Short mmCIF file of C-alpha atoms in Angstrom, two decimals:
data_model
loop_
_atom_site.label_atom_id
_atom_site.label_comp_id
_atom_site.label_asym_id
_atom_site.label_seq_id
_atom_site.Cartn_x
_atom_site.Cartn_y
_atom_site.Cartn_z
CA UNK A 225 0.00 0.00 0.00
CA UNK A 226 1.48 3.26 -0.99
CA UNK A 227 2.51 5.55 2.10
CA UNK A 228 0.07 8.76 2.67
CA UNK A 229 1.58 11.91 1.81
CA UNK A 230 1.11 15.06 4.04
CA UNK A 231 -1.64 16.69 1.63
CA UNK A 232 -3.51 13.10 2.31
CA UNK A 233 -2.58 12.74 6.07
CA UNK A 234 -3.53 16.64 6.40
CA UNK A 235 -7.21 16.34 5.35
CA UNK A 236 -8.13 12.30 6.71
CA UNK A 237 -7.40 14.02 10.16
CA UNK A 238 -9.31 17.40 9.37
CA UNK A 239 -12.26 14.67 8.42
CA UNK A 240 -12.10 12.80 11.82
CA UNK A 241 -11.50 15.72 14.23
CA UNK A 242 -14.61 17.29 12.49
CA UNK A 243 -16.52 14.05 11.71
CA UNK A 244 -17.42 15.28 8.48
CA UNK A 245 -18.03 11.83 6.88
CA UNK A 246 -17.40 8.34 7.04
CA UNK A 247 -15.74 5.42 5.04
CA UNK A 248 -19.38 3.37 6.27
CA UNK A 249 -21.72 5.70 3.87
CA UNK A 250 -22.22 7.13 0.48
CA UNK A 251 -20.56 10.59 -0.11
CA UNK A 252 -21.54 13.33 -3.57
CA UNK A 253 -18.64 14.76 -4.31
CA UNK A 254 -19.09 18.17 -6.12
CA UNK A 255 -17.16 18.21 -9.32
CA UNK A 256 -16.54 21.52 -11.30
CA UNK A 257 -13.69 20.00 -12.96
CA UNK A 258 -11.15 22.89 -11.85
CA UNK A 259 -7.64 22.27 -9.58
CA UNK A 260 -9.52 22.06 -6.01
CA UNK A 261 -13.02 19.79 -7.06
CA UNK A 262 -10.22 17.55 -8.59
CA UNK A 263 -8.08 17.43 -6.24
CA UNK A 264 -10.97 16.65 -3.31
CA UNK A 265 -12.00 13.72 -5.84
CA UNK A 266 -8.54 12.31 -5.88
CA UNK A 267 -7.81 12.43 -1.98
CA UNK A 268 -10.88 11.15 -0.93
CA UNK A 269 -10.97 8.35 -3.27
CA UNK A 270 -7.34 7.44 -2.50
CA UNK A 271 -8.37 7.73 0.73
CA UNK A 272 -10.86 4.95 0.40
CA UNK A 273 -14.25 6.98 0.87
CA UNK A 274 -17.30 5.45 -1.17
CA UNK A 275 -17.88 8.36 -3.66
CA UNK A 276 -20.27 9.34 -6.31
CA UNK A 277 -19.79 12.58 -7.97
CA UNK A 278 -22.20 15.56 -9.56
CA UNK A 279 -21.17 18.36 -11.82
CA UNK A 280 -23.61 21.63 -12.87
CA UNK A 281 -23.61 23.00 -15.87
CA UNK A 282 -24.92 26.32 -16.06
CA UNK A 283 -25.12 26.81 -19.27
CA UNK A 284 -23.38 30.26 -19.14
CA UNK A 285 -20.22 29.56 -20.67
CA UNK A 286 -20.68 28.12 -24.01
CA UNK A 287 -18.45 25.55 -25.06
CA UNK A 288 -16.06 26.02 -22.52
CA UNK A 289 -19.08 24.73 -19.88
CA UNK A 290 -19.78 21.77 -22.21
CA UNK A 291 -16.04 21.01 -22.32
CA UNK A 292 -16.02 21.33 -18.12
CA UNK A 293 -18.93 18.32 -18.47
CA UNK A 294 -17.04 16.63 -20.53
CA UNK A 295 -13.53 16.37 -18.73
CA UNK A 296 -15.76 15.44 -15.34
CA UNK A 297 -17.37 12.93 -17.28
CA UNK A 298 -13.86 11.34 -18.54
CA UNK A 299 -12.31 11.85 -15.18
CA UNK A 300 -15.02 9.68 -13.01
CA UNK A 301 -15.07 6.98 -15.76
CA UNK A 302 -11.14 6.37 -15.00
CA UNK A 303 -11.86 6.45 -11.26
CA UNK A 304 -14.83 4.17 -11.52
CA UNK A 305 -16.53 6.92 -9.81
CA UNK A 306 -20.59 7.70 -10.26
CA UNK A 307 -21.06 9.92 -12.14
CA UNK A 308 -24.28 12.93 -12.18
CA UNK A 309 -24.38 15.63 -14.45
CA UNK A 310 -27.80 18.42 -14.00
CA UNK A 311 -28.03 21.65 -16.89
CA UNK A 312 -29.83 24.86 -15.60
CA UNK A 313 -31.09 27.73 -17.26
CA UNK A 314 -29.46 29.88 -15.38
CA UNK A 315 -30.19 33.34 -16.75
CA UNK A 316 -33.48 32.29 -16.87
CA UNK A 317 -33.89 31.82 -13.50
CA UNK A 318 -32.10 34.56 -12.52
CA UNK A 319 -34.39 36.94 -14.59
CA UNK A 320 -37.42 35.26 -13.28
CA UNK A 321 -36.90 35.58 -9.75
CA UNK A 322 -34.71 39.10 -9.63
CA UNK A 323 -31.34 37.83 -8.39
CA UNK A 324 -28.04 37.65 -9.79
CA UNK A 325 -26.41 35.35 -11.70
CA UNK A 326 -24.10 34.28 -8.60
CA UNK A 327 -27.46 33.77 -6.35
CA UNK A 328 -29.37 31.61 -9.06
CA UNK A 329 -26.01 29.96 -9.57
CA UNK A 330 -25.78 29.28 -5.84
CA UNK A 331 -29.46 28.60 -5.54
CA UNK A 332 -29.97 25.67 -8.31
CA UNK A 333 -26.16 23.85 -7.47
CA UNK A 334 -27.63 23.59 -3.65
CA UNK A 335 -31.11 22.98 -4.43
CA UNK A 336 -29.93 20.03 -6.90
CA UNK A 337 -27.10 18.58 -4.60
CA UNK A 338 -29.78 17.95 -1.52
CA UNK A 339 -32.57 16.23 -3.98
CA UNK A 340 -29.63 14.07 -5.24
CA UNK A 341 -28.05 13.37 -1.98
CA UNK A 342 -31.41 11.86 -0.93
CA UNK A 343 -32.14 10.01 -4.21
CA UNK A 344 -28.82 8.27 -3.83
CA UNK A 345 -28.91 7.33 0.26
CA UNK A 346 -25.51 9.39 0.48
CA UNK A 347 -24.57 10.72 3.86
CA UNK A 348 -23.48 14.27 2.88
CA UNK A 349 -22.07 16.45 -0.08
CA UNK A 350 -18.72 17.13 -0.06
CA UNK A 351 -17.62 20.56 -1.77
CA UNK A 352 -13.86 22.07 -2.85
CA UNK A 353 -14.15 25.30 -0.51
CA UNK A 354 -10.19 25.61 0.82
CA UNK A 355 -8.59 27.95 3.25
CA UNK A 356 -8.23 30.56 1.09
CA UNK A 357 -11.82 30.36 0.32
CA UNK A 358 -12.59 31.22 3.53
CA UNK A 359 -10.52 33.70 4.42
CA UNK A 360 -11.92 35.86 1.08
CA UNK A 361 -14.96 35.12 2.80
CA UNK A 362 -13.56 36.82 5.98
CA UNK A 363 -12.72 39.79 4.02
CA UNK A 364 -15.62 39.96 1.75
CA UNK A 365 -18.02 40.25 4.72
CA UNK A 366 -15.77 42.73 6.69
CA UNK A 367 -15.63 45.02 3.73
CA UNK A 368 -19.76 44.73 2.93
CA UNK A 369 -19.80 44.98 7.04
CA UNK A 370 -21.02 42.00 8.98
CA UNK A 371 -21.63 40.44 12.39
CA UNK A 372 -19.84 37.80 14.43
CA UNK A 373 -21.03 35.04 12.19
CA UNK A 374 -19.59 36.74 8.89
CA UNK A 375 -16.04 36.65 10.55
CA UNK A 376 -16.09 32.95 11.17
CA UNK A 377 -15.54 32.22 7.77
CA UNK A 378 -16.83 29.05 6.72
CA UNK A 379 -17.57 26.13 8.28
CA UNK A 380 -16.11 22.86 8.19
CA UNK A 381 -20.05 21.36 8.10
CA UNK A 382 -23.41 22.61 7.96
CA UNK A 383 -26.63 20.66 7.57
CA UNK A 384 -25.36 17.88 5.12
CA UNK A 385 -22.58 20.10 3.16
CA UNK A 386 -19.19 19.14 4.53
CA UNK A 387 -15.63 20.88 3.50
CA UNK A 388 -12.97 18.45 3.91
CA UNK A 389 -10.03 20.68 2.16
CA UNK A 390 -10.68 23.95 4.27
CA UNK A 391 -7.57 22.44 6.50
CA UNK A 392 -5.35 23.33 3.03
CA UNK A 393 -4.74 26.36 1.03
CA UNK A 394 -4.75 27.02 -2.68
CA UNK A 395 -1.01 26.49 -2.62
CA UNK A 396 -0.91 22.82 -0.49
CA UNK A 397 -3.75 21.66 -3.69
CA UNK A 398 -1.86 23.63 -6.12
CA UNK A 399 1.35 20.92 -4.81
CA UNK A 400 -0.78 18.06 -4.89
CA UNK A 401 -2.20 18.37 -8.37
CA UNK A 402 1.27 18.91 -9.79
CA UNK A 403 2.84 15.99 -7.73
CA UNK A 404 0.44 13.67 -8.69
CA UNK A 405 0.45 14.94 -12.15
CA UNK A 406 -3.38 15.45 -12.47
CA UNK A 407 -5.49 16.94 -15.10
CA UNK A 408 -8.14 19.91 -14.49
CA UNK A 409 -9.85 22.51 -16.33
CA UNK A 410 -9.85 26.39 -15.68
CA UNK A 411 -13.12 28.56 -15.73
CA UNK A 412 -11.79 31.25 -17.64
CA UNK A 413 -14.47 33.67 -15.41
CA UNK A 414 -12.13 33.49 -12.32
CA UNK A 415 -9.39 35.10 -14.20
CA UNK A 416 -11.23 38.45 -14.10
CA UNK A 417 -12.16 40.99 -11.00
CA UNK A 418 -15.53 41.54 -12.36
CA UNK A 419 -16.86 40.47 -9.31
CA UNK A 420 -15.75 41.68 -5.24
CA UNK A 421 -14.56 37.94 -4.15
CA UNK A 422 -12.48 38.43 -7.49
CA UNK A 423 -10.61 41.30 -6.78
CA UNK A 424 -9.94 39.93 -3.36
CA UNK A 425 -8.60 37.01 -4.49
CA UNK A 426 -6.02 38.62 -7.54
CA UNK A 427 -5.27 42.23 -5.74
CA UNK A 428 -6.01 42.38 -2.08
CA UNK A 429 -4.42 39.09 -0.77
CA UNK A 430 -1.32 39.35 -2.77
CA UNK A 431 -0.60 42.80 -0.81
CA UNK A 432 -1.70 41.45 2.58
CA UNK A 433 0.86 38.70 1.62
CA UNK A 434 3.48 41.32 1.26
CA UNK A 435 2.59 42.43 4.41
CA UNK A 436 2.68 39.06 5.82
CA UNK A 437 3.45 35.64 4.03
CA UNK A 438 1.52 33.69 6.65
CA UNK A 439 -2.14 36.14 6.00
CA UNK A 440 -4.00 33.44 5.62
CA UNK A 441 -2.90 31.36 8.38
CA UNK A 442 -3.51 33.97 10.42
CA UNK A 443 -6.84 35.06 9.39
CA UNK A 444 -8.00 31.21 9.13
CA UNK A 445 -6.57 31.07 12.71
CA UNK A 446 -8.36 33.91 13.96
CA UNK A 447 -11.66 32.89 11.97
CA UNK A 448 -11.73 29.51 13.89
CA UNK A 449 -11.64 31.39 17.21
CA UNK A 450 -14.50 33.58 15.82
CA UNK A 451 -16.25 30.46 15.51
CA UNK A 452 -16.07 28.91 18.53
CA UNK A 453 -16.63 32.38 20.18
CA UNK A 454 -19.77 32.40 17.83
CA UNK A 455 -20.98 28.71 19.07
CA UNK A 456 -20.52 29.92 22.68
CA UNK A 457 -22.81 33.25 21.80
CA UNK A 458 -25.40 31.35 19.32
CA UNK A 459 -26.26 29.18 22.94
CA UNK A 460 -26.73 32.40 24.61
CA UNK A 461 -28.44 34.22 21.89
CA UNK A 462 -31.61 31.15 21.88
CA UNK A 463 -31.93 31.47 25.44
CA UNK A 464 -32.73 35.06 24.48
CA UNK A 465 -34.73 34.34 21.63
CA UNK A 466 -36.52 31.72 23.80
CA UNK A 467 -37.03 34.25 26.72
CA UNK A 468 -38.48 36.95 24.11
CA UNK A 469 -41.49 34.39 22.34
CA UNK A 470 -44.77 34.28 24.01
CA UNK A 471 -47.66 32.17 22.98
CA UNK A 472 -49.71 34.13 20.07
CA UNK A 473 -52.49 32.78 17.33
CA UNK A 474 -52.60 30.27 15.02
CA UNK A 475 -49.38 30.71 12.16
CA UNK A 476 -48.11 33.99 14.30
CA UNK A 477 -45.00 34.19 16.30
CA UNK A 478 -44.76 37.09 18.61
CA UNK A 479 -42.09 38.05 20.87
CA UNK A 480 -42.04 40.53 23.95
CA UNK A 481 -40.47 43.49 23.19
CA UNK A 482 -39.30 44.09 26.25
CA UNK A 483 -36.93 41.07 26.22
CA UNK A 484 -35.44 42.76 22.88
CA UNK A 485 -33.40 45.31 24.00
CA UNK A 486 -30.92 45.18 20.99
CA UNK A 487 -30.52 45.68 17.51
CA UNK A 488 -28.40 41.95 17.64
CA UNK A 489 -31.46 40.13 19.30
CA UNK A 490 -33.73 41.19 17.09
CA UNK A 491 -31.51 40.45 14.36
CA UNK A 492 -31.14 36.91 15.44
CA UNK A 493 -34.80 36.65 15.72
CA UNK A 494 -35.88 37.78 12.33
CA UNK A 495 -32.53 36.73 10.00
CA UNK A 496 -34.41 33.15 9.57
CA UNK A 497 -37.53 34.99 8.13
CA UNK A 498 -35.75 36.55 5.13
CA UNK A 499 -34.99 40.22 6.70
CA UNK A 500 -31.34 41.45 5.58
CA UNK A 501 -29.52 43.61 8.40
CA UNK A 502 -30.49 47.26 6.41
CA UNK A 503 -34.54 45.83 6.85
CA UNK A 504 -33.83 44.88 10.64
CA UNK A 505 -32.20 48.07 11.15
CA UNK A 506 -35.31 49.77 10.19
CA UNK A 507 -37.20 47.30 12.27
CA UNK A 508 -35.59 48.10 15.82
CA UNK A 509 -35.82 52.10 14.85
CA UNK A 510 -39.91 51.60 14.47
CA UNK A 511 -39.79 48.90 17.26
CA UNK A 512 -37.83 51.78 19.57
CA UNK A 513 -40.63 54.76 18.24
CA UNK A 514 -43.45 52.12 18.73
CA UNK A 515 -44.52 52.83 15.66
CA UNK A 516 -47.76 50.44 15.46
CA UNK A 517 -49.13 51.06 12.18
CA UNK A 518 -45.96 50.05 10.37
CA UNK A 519 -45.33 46.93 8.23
CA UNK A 520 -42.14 45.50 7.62
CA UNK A 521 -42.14 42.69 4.70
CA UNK A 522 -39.11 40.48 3.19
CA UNK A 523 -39.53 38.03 0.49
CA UNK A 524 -40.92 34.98 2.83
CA UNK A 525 -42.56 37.07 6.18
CA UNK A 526 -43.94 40.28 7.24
CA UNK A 527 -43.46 41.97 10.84
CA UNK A 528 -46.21 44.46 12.50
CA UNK A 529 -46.20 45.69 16.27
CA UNK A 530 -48.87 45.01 18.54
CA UNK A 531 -48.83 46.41 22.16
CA UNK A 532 -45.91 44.96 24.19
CA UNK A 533 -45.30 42.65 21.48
CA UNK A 534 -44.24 42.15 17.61
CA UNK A 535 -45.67 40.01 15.15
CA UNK A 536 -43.77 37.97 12.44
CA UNK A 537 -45.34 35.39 9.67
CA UNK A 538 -45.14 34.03 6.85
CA UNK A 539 -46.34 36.77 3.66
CA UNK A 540 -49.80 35.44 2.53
CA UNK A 541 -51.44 36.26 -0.46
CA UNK A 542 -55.07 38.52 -0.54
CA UNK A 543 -58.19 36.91 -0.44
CA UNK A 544 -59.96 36.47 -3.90
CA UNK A 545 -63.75 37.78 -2.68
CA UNK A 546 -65.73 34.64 -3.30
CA UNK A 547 -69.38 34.54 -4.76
CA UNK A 548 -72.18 33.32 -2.89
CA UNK A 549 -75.18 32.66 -5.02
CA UNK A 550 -77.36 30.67 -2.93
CA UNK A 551 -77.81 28.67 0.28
CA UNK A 552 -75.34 26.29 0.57
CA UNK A 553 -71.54 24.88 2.09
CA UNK A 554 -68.65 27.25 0.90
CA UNK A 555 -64.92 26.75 1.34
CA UNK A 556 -63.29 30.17 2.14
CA UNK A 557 -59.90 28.22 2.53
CA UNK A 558 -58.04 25.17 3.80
CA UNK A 559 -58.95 25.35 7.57
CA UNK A 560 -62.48 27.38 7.12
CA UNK A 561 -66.16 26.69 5.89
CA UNK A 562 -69.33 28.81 6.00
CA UNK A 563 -72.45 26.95 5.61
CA UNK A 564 -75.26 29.15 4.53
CA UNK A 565 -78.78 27.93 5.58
CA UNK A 566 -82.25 29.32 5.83
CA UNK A 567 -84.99 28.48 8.93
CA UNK A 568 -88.79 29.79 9.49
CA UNK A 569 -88.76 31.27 12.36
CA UNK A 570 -91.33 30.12 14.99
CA UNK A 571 -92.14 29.75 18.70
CA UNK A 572 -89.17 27.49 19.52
CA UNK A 573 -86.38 29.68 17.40
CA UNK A 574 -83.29 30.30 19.51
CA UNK A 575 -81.20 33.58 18.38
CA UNK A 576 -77.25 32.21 18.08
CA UNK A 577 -75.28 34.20 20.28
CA UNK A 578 -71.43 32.76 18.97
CA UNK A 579 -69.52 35.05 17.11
CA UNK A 580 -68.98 32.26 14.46
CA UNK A 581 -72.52 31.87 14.23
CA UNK A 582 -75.31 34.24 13.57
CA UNK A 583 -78.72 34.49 11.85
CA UNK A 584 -80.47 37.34 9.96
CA UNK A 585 -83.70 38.15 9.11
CA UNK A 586 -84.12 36.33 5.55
CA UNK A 587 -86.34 39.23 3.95
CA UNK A 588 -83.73 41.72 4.03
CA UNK A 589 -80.87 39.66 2.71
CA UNK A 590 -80.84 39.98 -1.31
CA UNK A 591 -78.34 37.39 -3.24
CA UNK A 592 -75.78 36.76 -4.20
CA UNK A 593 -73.88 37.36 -1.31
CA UNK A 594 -70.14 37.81 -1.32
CA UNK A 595 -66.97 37.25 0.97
CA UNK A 596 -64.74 39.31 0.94
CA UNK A 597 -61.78 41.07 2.58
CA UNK A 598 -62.60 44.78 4.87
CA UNK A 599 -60.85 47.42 2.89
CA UNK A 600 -60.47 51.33 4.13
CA UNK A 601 -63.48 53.29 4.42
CA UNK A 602 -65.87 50.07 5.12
CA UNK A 603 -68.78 50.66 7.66
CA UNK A 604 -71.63 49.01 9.35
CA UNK A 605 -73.92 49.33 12.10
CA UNK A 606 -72.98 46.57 15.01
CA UNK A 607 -75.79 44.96 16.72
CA UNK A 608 -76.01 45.93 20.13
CA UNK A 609 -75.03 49.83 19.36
CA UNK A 610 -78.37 51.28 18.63
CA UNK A 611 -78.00 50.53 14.60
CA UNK A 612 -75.68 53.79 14.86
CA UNK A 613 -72.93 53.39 11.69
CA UNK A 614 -69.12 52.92 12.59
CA UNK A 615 -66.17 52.16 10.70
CA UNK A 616 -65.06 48.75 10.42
CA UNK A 617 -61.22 49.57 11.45
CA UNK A 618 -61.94 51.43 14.14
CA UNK A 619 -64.83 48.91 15.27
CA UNK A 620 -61.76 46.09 14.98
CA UNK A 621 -59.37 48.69 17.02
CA UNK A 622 -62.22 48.73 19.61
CA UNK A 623 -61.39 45.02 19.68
CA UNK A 624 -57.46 45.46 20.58
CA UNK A 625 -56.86 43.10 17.56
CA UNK A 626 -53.59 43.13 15.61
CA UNK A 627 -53.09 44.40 12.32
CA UNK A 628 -52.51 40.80 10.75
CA UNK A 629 -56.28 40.08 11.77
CA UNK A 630 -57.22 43.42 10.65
CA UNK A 631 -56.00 42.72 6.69
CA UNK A 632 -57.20 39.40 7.12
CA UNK A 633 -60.77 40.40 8.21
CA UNK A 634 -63.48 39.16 6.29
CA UNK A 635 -66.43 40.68 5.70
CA UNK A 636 -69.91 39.56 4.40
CA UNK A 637 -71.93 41.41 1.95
CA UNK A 638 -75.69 41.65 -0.34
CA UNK A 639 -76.29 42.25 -3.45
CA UNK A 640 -76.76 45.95 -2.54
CA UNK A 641 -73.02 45.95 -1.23
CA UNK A 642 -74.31 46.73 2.24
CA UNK A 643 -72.24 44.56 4.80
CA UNK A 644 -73.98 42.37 6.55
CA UNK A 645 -71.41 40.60 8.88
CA UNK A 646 -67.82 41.10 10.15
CA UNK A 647 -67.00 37.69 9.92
CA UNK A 648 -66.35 35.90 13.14
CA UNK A 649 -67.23 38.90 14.95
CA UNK A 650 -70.57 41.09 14.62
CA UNK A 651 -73.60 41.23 12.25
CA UNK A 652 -75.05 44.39 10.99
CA UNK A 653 -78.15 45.85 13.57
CA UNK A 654 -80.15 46.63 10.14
CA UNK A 655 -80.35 43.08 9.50
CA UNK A 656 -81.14 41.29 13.11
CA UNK A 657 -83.89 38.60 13.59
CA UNK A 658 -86.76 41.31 15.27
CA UNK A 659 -90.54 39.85 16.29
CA UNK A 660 -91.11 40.64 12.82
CA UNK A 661 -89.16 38.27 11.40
CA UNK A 662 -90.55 35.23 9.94
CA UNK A 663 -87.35 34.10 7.69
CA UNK A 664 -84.12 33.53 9.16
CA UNK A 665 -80.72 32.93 7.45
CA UNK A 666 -78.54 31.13 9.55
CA UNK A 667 -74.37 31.85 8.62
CA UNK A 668 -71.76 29.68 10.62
CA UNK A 669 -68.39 29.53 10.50
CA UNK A 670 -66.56 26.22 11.14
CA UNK A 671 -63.03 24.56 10.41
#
């Protein structure tokens, strides 16, 4: 057997100090076909890891993509590697959804490498990042401004991604390709500082390196210290976060603001629900002014005060008003129902006093009737206020409710547009069952 050389030794003990896979299960091995996805292929394969490998083709650089595919392809059949190969319209996507190239890029190669992972049974996905990766990474985030987490640099695993060669720099793979005399392709798009990580790698580190040889020891040092410091306050940061939520409604979370007393807690709280630092910035300045009518949306959840509290969920999309042309069961969504129903009224009639259940006097009530969400400047007249004529907002402020419930509100109107119901809440005086009434029209809400 031949010996292990120190490039090999280097990263089989990175692996087992970090437990970042083992020689028991399947590992994807993500090929781009340049000097560090080839070298991560060879070393792990020499070092007697089960392996199948994936490449992405983004379809971005012509022939020169279709020739990456190509060498991959060649250089897994001589291993007796697997080999998976996915193409994306990258451009596409990237125009679709308003992101940049980079993002899509990033987007579709994760996206892919999970649903593959699973397909296969394989334990985790193994990627090229090195050293030097991560200390660009350092510097990329110090210069766009960052927290704790964006000096860590990058970490040896997260979720099922795993980063055997960050214990090596470009210049320890650089060693190994030419002593074993391997074969690789080069993407001619890192040759040019068109993009930030670019220009750190061809201008910035070379000076730093000037400065001192050993830069990105040092930073990679000092990163790893970052990120146990950052393990250490991520512990302290969800007893926080835990301390701050209170129980709320159905699909809200809510959190006392009281127990967030920083701009950092807050950003802890709401950097899982899509809000960049700039938007949480602007958060904790309303949160501070208590200023209660203001929304705060990112791509995935919206955030609203209420009282002592704030209020974060998932974005939903506006109800479509629904038609009601008869008596009869309607489905307003997933989790609600109305069943419309009409009853003579007689002797042994018994006025519904629920809120999610109500009857009106039939007679009054023209069809069709139609469901549909309170918008600014709707009134009514409550039962039980002397048929006098309020607005529905402030009516619903009355309540205390937040302003979630308040855009979700439904209302019910007639034919005339005249609202006969505030869903769930109160029916319109003009239209309650009096010793006149002989028809009633029973409405109930149910799940």
């Amino acid at each position: 057997m031949a010996r292990k050389s120190l490039f090999e030794h280097t990263v089989e003990d990175f692996i087992a100090r970090h437990h970042l896979m083992s020689r028991e299960q399947l590992s994807l091995v993500a090929l781009s076909g340049g000097a560090d996805s080839v070298a991560l292929l060879h070393v792990l394969h020499t070092l007697g890891y089960p392996l199948e490998a994936v490449h992405c083709n983004f379809q971005l650089r012509g022939e020169e993509a279709d020739r990456d595919e190509e060498f991959c392809r060649s250089l897994c059949e001589g291993l007796g590697v697997a080999f998976h190969v996915a193409h994306f319209a990258t451009r596409e996507y990237a125009e679709a959804h308003h992101v940049s190239i980079e993002m899509a890029a990033r987007f579709l190669r994760y996206d892919y490498f999970e649903r593959l992972r699973i397909d296969i049974a394989a334990e985790v996905v193994t990627v090229a990042h090195h050293k030097d990766d991560s200390v660009e990474t350092v510097l990329l985030n110090l210069i766009r401004g960052t927290g704790i987490h964006g000096l860590a640099g990058i970490a040896p695993k997260r979720d099922h991604i795993v980063r055997p060669l960050l214990c090596v720099g470009r210049s320890d793979i650089e060693a190994f390709i030419e002593e074993r005399g391997l074969a690789y392709v080069t993407d001619s798009s890192n040759l040019v500082d068109d993009v930030v990580r670019n220009k750190i790698r061809l201008h910035i580190l070379p000076l730093m390196r000037d400065i001192n040889p050993s830069v990105a020891d040092s930073i990679a040092l000092t990163a790893g210290r970052v990120r146990q410091a950052a393990a250490v306050f991520d512990q302290a940061m969800e007893q926080r976060v835990d301390d701050a939520r209170v129980e709320y409604g159905k699909g809200v979370m809510a959190y006392d603001i009281g127990h967030v007393t920083d701009e950092y807690t807050l950003f802890y709280i709401l950097k899982d629900f899509g809000f960049s630092p700039a938007a949480v910035n602007d958060v904790f300045l309303a949160m501070q002014s208590r200023r209660t009518g203001a929304v705060f949306v990112s791509t995935t959840h919206e955030v609203v005060f209420h009282g002592d509290k704030f209020l974060v969920r998932p974005v939903k999309s506006p109800f479509k008003a629904l038609t009601i042309p008869m008596e009869g069961c309607y489905v307003l969504s997933e989790d609600c129902r109305m069943r419309v129903a009409g009853k003579v009224v007689d002797k042994n009639f018994v006025i519904p006093k629920q809120p999610t259940k109500i009857a009106l006097d039939a007679d009054k009530v023209a069809f069709p009737l139609q469901v549909r969400q309170a918008a600014q400047g709707d009134r009514f007249a409550p039962l039980g206020m002397g048929g006098n004529s309020r607005l529905v907002s402030d009516f619903l402020t009355d309540l205390k409710i937040d302003l979630f419930q308040k855009r979700d509100q439904l209302l019910l109107t007639d034919a005339s547009g005249a609202i006969l119901w505030v869903m769930g809440r109160r029916p319109d005086h003009r239209f309650r069952i009096t010793e006149t009434t002989t028809n009633a029209l029973l409405l109930e809400l149910s799940e």
